[in-house]
Amino acid sequence: MMTGTNDGSKRPPGHMKDVWLGIGLLALLHLLLFLFPVSFFFIGVVQILYLLPAIIIFRKRGGIVQGLLIGAGVTFLLNAACFGIVMTMTFS
């Protein structure tokens, strides 16, 4: 059964729970990078190696895929910001 939200869109019950589950799943996958610390230097490339299979596995659960993509976007933005700080050497 579909329930409506205030914005008029129809989402299945538990959609937000699935989104947070997807974000948490990506956070756990990021923790696996501690097994190979050098991979933090290439997180943009390495993230694709486990993000794409996760998206394919959970493709039928849109909320989890949406959470995975939100987490990937946050990771990209943090990576870009840190790269910018390191390249400009403005640590103060």
Short mmCIF file of N, CA, C and O in Angstrom, two decimals:
data_model
loop_
_atom_site.label_atom_id
_atom_site.label_comp_id
_atom_site.label_asym_id
_atom_site.label_seq_id
_atom_site.Cartn_x
_atom_site.Cartn_y
_atom_site.Cartn_z
N MET A 1 0.84 -1.18 0.00
CA MET A 1 0.00 0.00 0.00
C MET A 1 0.88 1.24 0.00
O MET A 1 1.84 1.34 0.75
N MET A 2 0.54 2.19 -0.83
CA MET A 2 1.30 3.43 -0.94
C MET A 2 0.66 4.49 -0.07
O MET A 2 -0.56 4.60 0.01
N THR A 3 1.51 5.27 0.58
CA THR A 3 0.99 6.37 1.38
C THR A 3 1.47 7.68 0.78
O THR A 3 2.58 7.77 0.28
N GLY A 4 0.65 8.69 0.85
CA GLY A 4 1.02 9.98 0.30
C GLY A 4 1.77 10.82 1.33
O GLY A 4 1.63 10.65 2.53
N THR A 5 2.59 11.73 0.84
CA THR A 5 3.28 12.68 1.71
C THR A 5 2.69 14.06 1.46
O THR A 5 1.85 14.25 0.58
N ASN A 6 3.15 15.05 2.19
CA ASN A 6 2.62 16.39 2.05
C ASN A 6 2.90 17.01 0.69
O ASN A 6 2.19 17.89 0.25
N ASP A 7 3.97 16.57 0.02
CA ASP A 7 4.31 17.15 -1.28
C ASP A 7 3.55 16.49 -2.43
O ASP A 7 3.78 16.81 -3.59
N GLY A 8 2.66 15.57 -2.14
CA GLY A 8 1.84 14.96 -3.16
C GLY A 8 2.44 13.72 -3.80
O GLY A 8 1.81 13.07 -4.60
N SER A 9 3.69 13.39 -3.49
CA SER A 9 4.32 12.22 -4.10
C SER A 9 3.92 10.96 -3.34
O SER A 9 3.60 11.00 -2.16
N LYS A 10 3.95 9.86 -4.03
CA LYS A 10 3.61 8.57 -3.43
C LYS A 10 4.90 7.79 -3.19
O LYS A 10 5.67 7.54 -4.10
N ARG A 11 5.13 7.41 -1.95
CA ARG A 11 6.30 6.61 -1.59
C ARG A 11 5.83 5.45 -0.73
O ARG A 11 4.90 5.59 0.07
N PRO A 12 6.49 4.32 -0.88
CA PRO A 12 6.11 3.18 -0.03
C PRO A 12 6.45 3.45 1.42
O PRO A 12 7.36 4.23 1.72
N PRO A 13 5.73 2.84 2.34
CA PRO A 13 6.05 3.03 3.75
C PRO A 13 7.46 2.51 4.03
O PRO A 13 7.88 1.49 3.49
N GLY A 14 8.19 3.23 4.84
CA GLY A 14 9.55 2.83 5.17
C GLY A 14 10.59 3.32 4.18
O GLY A 14 11.74 2.91 4.25
N HIS A 15 10.21 4.23 3.29
CA HIS A 15 11.16 4.73 2.29
C HIS A 15 12.32 5.46 2.96
O HIS A 15 13.48 5.22 2.61
N MET A 16 12.01 6.32 3.90
CA MET A 16 13.08 7.07 4.58
C MET A 16 13.98 6.13 5.37
O MET A 16 15.19 6.35 5.45
N LYS A 17 13.41 5.09 5.92
CA LYS A 17 14.21 4.09 6.63
C LYS A 17 15.19 3.42 5.67
O LYS A 17 16.35 3.21 6.00
N ASP A 18 14.73 3.12 4.46
CA ASP A 18 15.60 2.52 3.45
C ASP A 18 16.70 3.48 3.01
O ASP A 18 17.83 3.08 2.76
N VAL A 19 16.37 4.78 2.91
CA VAL A 19 17.38 5.77 2.53
C VAL A 19 18.48 5.80 3.58
O VAL A 19 19.68 5.76 3.26
N TRP A 20 18.09 5.85 4.85
CA TRP A 20 19.10 5.86 5.92
C TRP A 20 19.87 4.54 5.97
O TRP A 20 21.06 4.52 6.29
N LEU A 21 19.20 3.46 5.65
CA LEU A 21 19.88 2.17 5.58
C LEU A 21 20.93 2.17 4.48
O LEU A 21 22.04 1.65 4.66
N GLY A 22 20.63 2.77 3.34
CA GLY A 22 21.59 2.88 2.25
C GLY A 22 22.79 3.74 2.63
O GLY A 22 23.94 3.40 2.31
N ILE A 23 22.54 4.85 3.32
CA ILE A 23 23.65 5.70 3.78
C ILE A 23 24.52 4.94 4.77
O ILE A 23 25.75 4.98 4.71
N GLY A 24 23.89 4.21 5.68
CA GLY A 24 24.64 3.42 6.65
C GLY A 24 25.43 2.29 6.00
O GLY A 24 26.56 2.00 6.39
N LEU A 25 24.83 1.67 4.99
CA LEU A 25 25.53 0.61 4.25
C LEU A 25 26.78 1.16 3.58
O LEU A 25 27.84 0.54 3.63
N LEU A 26 26.68 2.33 2.97
CA LEU A 26 27.85 2.92 2.33
C LEU A 26 28.90 3.29 3.37
O LEU A 26 30.10 3.12 3.14
N ALA A 27 28.47 3.75 4.53
CA ALA A 27 29.43 4.06 5.61
C ALA A 27 30.17 2.79 6.04
O ALA A 27 31.39 2.83 6.27
N LEU A 28 29.46 1.68 6.14
CA LEU A 28 30.13 0.42 6.48
C LEU A 28 31.10 -0.02 5.38
O LEU A 28 32.19 -0.52 5.68
N LEU A 29 30.72 0.19 4.13
CA LEU A 29 31.62 -0.14 3.04
C LEU A 29 32.86 0.75 3.07
O LEU A 29 33.97 0.30 2.77
N HIS A 30 32.68 2.01 3.46
CA HIS A 30 33.83 2.91 3.60
C HIS A 30 34.76 2.42 4.72
O HIS A 30 35.98 2.57 4.62
N LEU A 31 34.20 1.85 5.76
CA LEU A 31 35.04 1.34 6.86
C LEU A 31 35.93 0.19 6.40
O LEU A 31 37.00 -0.03 6.98
N LEU A 32 35.51 -0.52 5.36
CA LEU A 32 36.35 -1.59 4.83
C LEU A 32 37.65 -1.05 4.24
O LEU A 32 38.62 -1.79 4.08
N LEU A 33 37.67 0.24 3.91
CA LEU A 33 38.88 0.84 3.37
C LEU A 33 40.03 0.83 4.38
O LEU A 33 41.19 0.94 3.99
N PHE A 34 39.71 0.70 5.66
CA PHE A 34 40.76 0.64 6.67
C PHE A 34 41.61 -0.62 6.54
O PHE A 34 42.71 -0.68 7.07
N LEU A 35 41.09 -1.63 5.84
CA LEU A 35 41.90 -2.82 5.59
C LEU A 35 43.03 -2.53 4.61
O LEU A 35 44.06 -3.20 4.63
N PHE A 36 42.82 -1.55 3.74
CA PHE A 36 43.82 -1.14 2.74
C PHE A 36 43.97 0.38 2.82
O PHE A 36 43.38 1.11 2.01
N PRO A 37 44.74 0.88 3.78
CA PRO A 37 44.81 2.34 4.01
C PRO A 37 45.25 3.15 2.79
O PRO A 37 44.85 4.30 2.65
N VAL A 38 46.04 2.57 1.90
CA VAL A 38 46.46 3.32 0.72
C VAL A 38 45.28 3.66 -0.17
O VAL A 38 45.33 4.61 -0.96
N SER A 39 44.19 2.93 -0.05
CA SER A 39 43.01 3.18 -0.89
C SER A 39 42.35 4.53 -0.58
O SER A 39 41.60 5.03 -1.40
N PHE A 40 42.63 5.12 0.59
CA PHE A 40 42.06 6.43 0.91
C PHE A 40 42.55 7.49 -0.07
O PHE A 40 41.88 8.48 -0.31
N PHE A 41 43.74 7.29 -0.62
CA PHE A 41 44.27 8.26 -1.58
C PHE A 41 43.55 8.17 -2.93
O PHE A 41 43.63 9.10 -3.73
N PHE A 42 42.89 7.06 -3.17
CA PHE A 42 42.18 6.85 -4.43
C PHE A 42 40.71 6.55 -4.19
O PHE A 42 40.11 5.75 -4.89
N ILE A 43 40.12 7.21 -3.18
CA ILE A 43 38.77 6.86 -2.76
C ILE A 43 37.74 7.08 -3.89
O ILE A 43 36.77 6.35 -3.99
N GLY A 44 37.98 8.05 -4.77
CA GLY A 44 37.05 8.28 -5.87
C GLY A 44 36.93 7.09 -6.80
O GLY A 44 35.86 6.73 -7.25
N VAL A 45 38.07 6.45 -7.07
CA VAL A 45 38.09 5.27 -7.95
C VAL A 45 37.66 4.03 -7.19
O VAL A 45 36.85 3.23 -7.67
N VAL A 46 38.18 3.88 -5.98
CA VAL A 46 37.89 2.68 -5.18
C VAL A 46 36.42 2.62 -4.81
O VAL A 46 35.81 1.55 -4.81
N GLN A 47 35.82 3.77 -4.55
CA GLN A 47 34.40 3.80 -4.19
C GLN A 47 33.54 3.22 -5.29
O GLN A 47 32.56 2.52 -5.03
N ILE A 48 33.90 3.46 -6.54
CA ILE A 48 33.13 2.93 -7.67
C ILE A 48 33.16 1.40 -7.66
O ILE A 48 32.17 0.76 -8.02
N LEU A 49 34.28 0.82 -7.21
CA LEU A 49 34.42 -0.63 -7.21
C LEU A 49 33.41 -1.33 -6.31
O LEU A 49 33.03 -2.47 -6.57
N TYR A 50 33.02 -0.69 -5.22
CA TYR A 50 32.01 -1.33 -4.36
C TYR A 50 30.66 -0.64 -4.43
O TYR A 50 29.66 -1.21 -4.01
N LEU A 51 30.59 0.56 -4.98
CA LEU A 51 29.30 1.24 -5.09
C LEU A 51 28.45 0.67 -6.22
O LEU A 51 27.26 0.41 -6.04
N LEU A 52 29.04 0.45 -7.37
CA LEU A 52 28.27 -0.08 -8.51
C LEU A 52 27.68 -1.46 -8.23
O LEU A 52 26.49 -1.68 -8.50
N PRO A 53 28.46 -2.42 -7.68
CA PRO A 53 27.82 -3.70 -7.36
C PRO A 53 26.72 -3.57 -6.30
O PRO A 53 25.69 -4.25 -6.39
N ALA A 54 26.90 -2.67 -5.33
CA ALA A 54 25.87 -2.48 -4.31
C ALA A 54 24.59 -1.93 -4.94
O ALA A 54 23.48 -2.34 -4.59
N ILE A 55 24.74 -1.00 -5.88
CA ILE A 55 23.57 -0.45 -6.57
C ILE A 55 22.87 -1.54 -7.38
O ILE A 55 21.64 -1.62 -7.40
N ILE A 56 23.64 -2.38 -8.05
CA ILE A 56 23.05 -3.47 -8.85
C ILE A 56 22.33 -4.46 -7.94
O ILE A 56 21.23 -4.92 -8.26
N ILE A 57 22.93 -4.79 -6.80
CA ILE A 57 22.31 -5.75 -5.88
C ILE A 57 20.99 -5.22 -5.33
O ILE A 57 20.01 -5.95 -5.21
N PHE A 58 20.95 -3.92 -4.98
CA PHE A 58 19.76 -3.34 -4.34
C PHE A 58 18.91 -2.54 -5.32
O PHE A 58 18.11 -1.71 -4.90
N ARG A 59 19.01 -2.78 -6.61
CA ARG A 59 18.31 -1.96 -7.61
C ARG A 59 16.79 -2.00 -7.47
O ARG A 59 16.10 -1.09 -7.88
N LYS A 60 16.25 -3.04 -6.88
CA LYS A 60 14.80 -3.14 -6.72
C LYS A 60 14.29 -2.37 -5.50
O LYS A 60 13.10 -2.17 -5.35
N ARG A 61 15.21 -1.96 -4.61
CA ARG A 61 14.83 -1.18 -3.43
C ARG A 61 15.35 0.24 -3.61
O ARG A 61 16.47 0.57 -3.28
N GLY A 62 14.49 1.07 -4.17
CA GLY A 62 14.87 2.42 -4.55
C GLY A 62 15.39 3.27 -3.41
O GLY A 62 16.27 4.11 -3.60
N GLY A 63 14.86 3.08 -2.21
CA GLY A 63 15.31 3.87 -1.07
C GLY A 63 16.77 3.60 -0.72
O GLY A 63 17.53 4.52 -0.42
N ILE A 64 17.16 2.34 -0.76
CA ILE A 64 18.54 1.99 -0.45
C ILE A 64 19.48 2.54 -1.52
O ILE A 64 20.54 3.09 -1.20
N VAL A 65 19.09 2.43 -2.77
CA VAL A 65 19.91 2.98 -3.86
C VAL A 65 20.03 4.49 -3.71
O VAL A 65 21.11 5.06 -3.88
N GLN A 66 18.93 5.14 -3.36
CA GLN A 66 18.97 6.58 -3.15
C GLN A 66 19.92 6.93 -2.01
O GLN A 66 20.70 7.88 -2.11
N GLY A 67 19.90 6.17 -0.93
CA GLY A 67 20.82 6.39 0.19
C GLY A 67 22.27 6.17 -0.21
O GLY A 67 23.16 6.91 0.21
N LEU A 68 22.52 5.13 -1.00
CA LEU A 68 23.87 4.88 -1.48
C LEU A 68 24.38 6.05 -2.31
O LEU A 68 25.54 6.47 -2.17
N LEU A 69 23.53 6.59 -3.16
CA LEU A 69 23.93 7.71 -4.01
C LEU A 69 24.13 8.99 -3.20
O LEU A 69 25.03 9.78 -3.49
N ILE A 70 23.31 9.21 -2.18
CA ILE A 70 23.50 10.37 -1.31
C ILE A 70 24.84 10.26 -0.59
O ILE A 70 25.61 11.22 -0.52
N GLY A 71 25.12 9.07 -0.05
CA GLY A 71 26.40 8.86 0.62
C GLY A 71 27.58 9.03 -0.31
O GLY A 71 28.62 9.60 0.06
N ALA A 72 27.44 8.57 -1.55
CA ALA A 72 28.52 8.73 -2.53
C ALA A 72 28.73 10.21 -2.86
O ALA A 72 29.88 10.66 -3.00
N GLY A 73 27.66 10.97 -2.94
CA GLY A 73 27.78 12.40 -3.20
C GLY A 73 28.47 13.14 -2.07
O GLY A 73 29.32 14.00 -2.29
N VAL A 74 28.11 12.79 -0.83
CA VAL A 74 28.76 13.41 0.33
C VAL A 74 30.24 13.05 0.35
O VAL A 74 31.09 13.91 0.60
N THR A 75 30.57 11.80 0.06
CA THR A 75 31.96 11.37 0.01
C THR A 75 32.72 12.15 -1.06
O THR A 75 33.84 12.61 -0.82
N PHE A 76 32.11 12.32 -2.23
CA PHE A 76 32.75 13.06 -3.31
C PHE A 76 33.02 14.50 -2.88
O PHE A 76 34.11 15.04 -3.11
N LEU A 77 32.03 15.15 -2.27
CA LEU A 77 32.20 16.54 -1.87
C LEU A 77 33.27 16.70 -0.79
O LEU A 77 34.07 17.63 -0.84
N LEU A 78 33.30 15.79 0.18
CA LEU A 78 34.35 15.84 1.21
C LEU A 78 35.71 15.59 0.61
O LEU A 78 36.70 16.25 0.97
N ASN A 79 35.80 14.66 -0.32
CA ASN A 79 37.06 14.37 -0.99
C ASN A 79 37.53 15.58 -1.78
O ASN A 79 38.71 15.95 -1.73
N ALA A 80 36.63 16.23 -2.49
CA ALA A 80 36.99 17.41 -3.28
C ALA A 80 37.44 18.56 -2.37
O ALA A 80 38.41 19.25 -2.68
N ALA A 81 36.75 18.75 -1.26
CA ALA A 81 37.12 19.82 -0.34
C ALA A 81 38.50 19.57 0.27
O ALA A 81 39.33 20.49 0.33
N CYS A 82 38.75 18.36 0.70
CA CYS A 82 40.06 18.04 1.28
C CYS A 82 41.16 18.15 0.24
O CYS A 82 42.26 18.63 0.53
N PHE A 83 40.88 17.73 -0.98
CA PHE A 83 41.86 17.86 -2.05
C PHE A 83 42.17 19.33 -2.31
O PHE A 83 43.34 19.71 -2.49
N GLY A 84 41.15 20.17 -2.31
CA GLY A 84 41.36 21.60 -2.51
C GLY A 84 42.20 22.21 -1.41
O GLY A 84 43.08 23.05 -1.67
N ILE A 85 41.95 21.81 -0.17
CA ILE A 85 42.73 22.33 0.95
C ILE A 85 44.19 21.90 0.82
O ILE A 85 45.11 22.71 1.00
N VAL A 86 44.42 20.66 0.50
CA VAL A 86 45.79 20.16 0.38
C VAL A 86 46.51 20.84 -0.78
O VAL A 86 47.67 21.22 -0.67
N MET A 87 45.82 21.03 -1.90
CA MET A 87 46.48 21.63 -3.07
C MET A 87 46.78 23.11 -2.88
O MET A 87 47.74 23.62 -3.43
N THR A 88 45.96 23.81 -2.11
CA THR A 88 46.21 25.23 -1.90
C THR A 88 47.05 25.48 -0.65
O THR A 88 47.49 26.61 -0.42
N MET A 89 47.25 24.44 0.16
CA MET A 89 48.05 24.52 1.38
C MET A 89 47.58 25.61 2.34
O MET A 89 48.38 26.32 2.92
N THR A 90 46.28 25.77 2.48
CA THR A 90 45.73 26.75 3.41
C THR A 90 45.19 26.01 4.63
O THR A 90 44.01 25.77 4.76
N PHE A 91 46.08 25.65 5.54
CA PHE A 91 45.68 24.91 6.73
C PHE A 91 45.36 25.82 7.91
O PHE A 91 44.88 25.36 8.91
N SER A 92 45.65 27.09 7.83
CA SER A 92 45.42 27.97 8.97
C SER A 92 44.06 28.62 8.94
O SER A 92 43.34 28.62 8.04
#
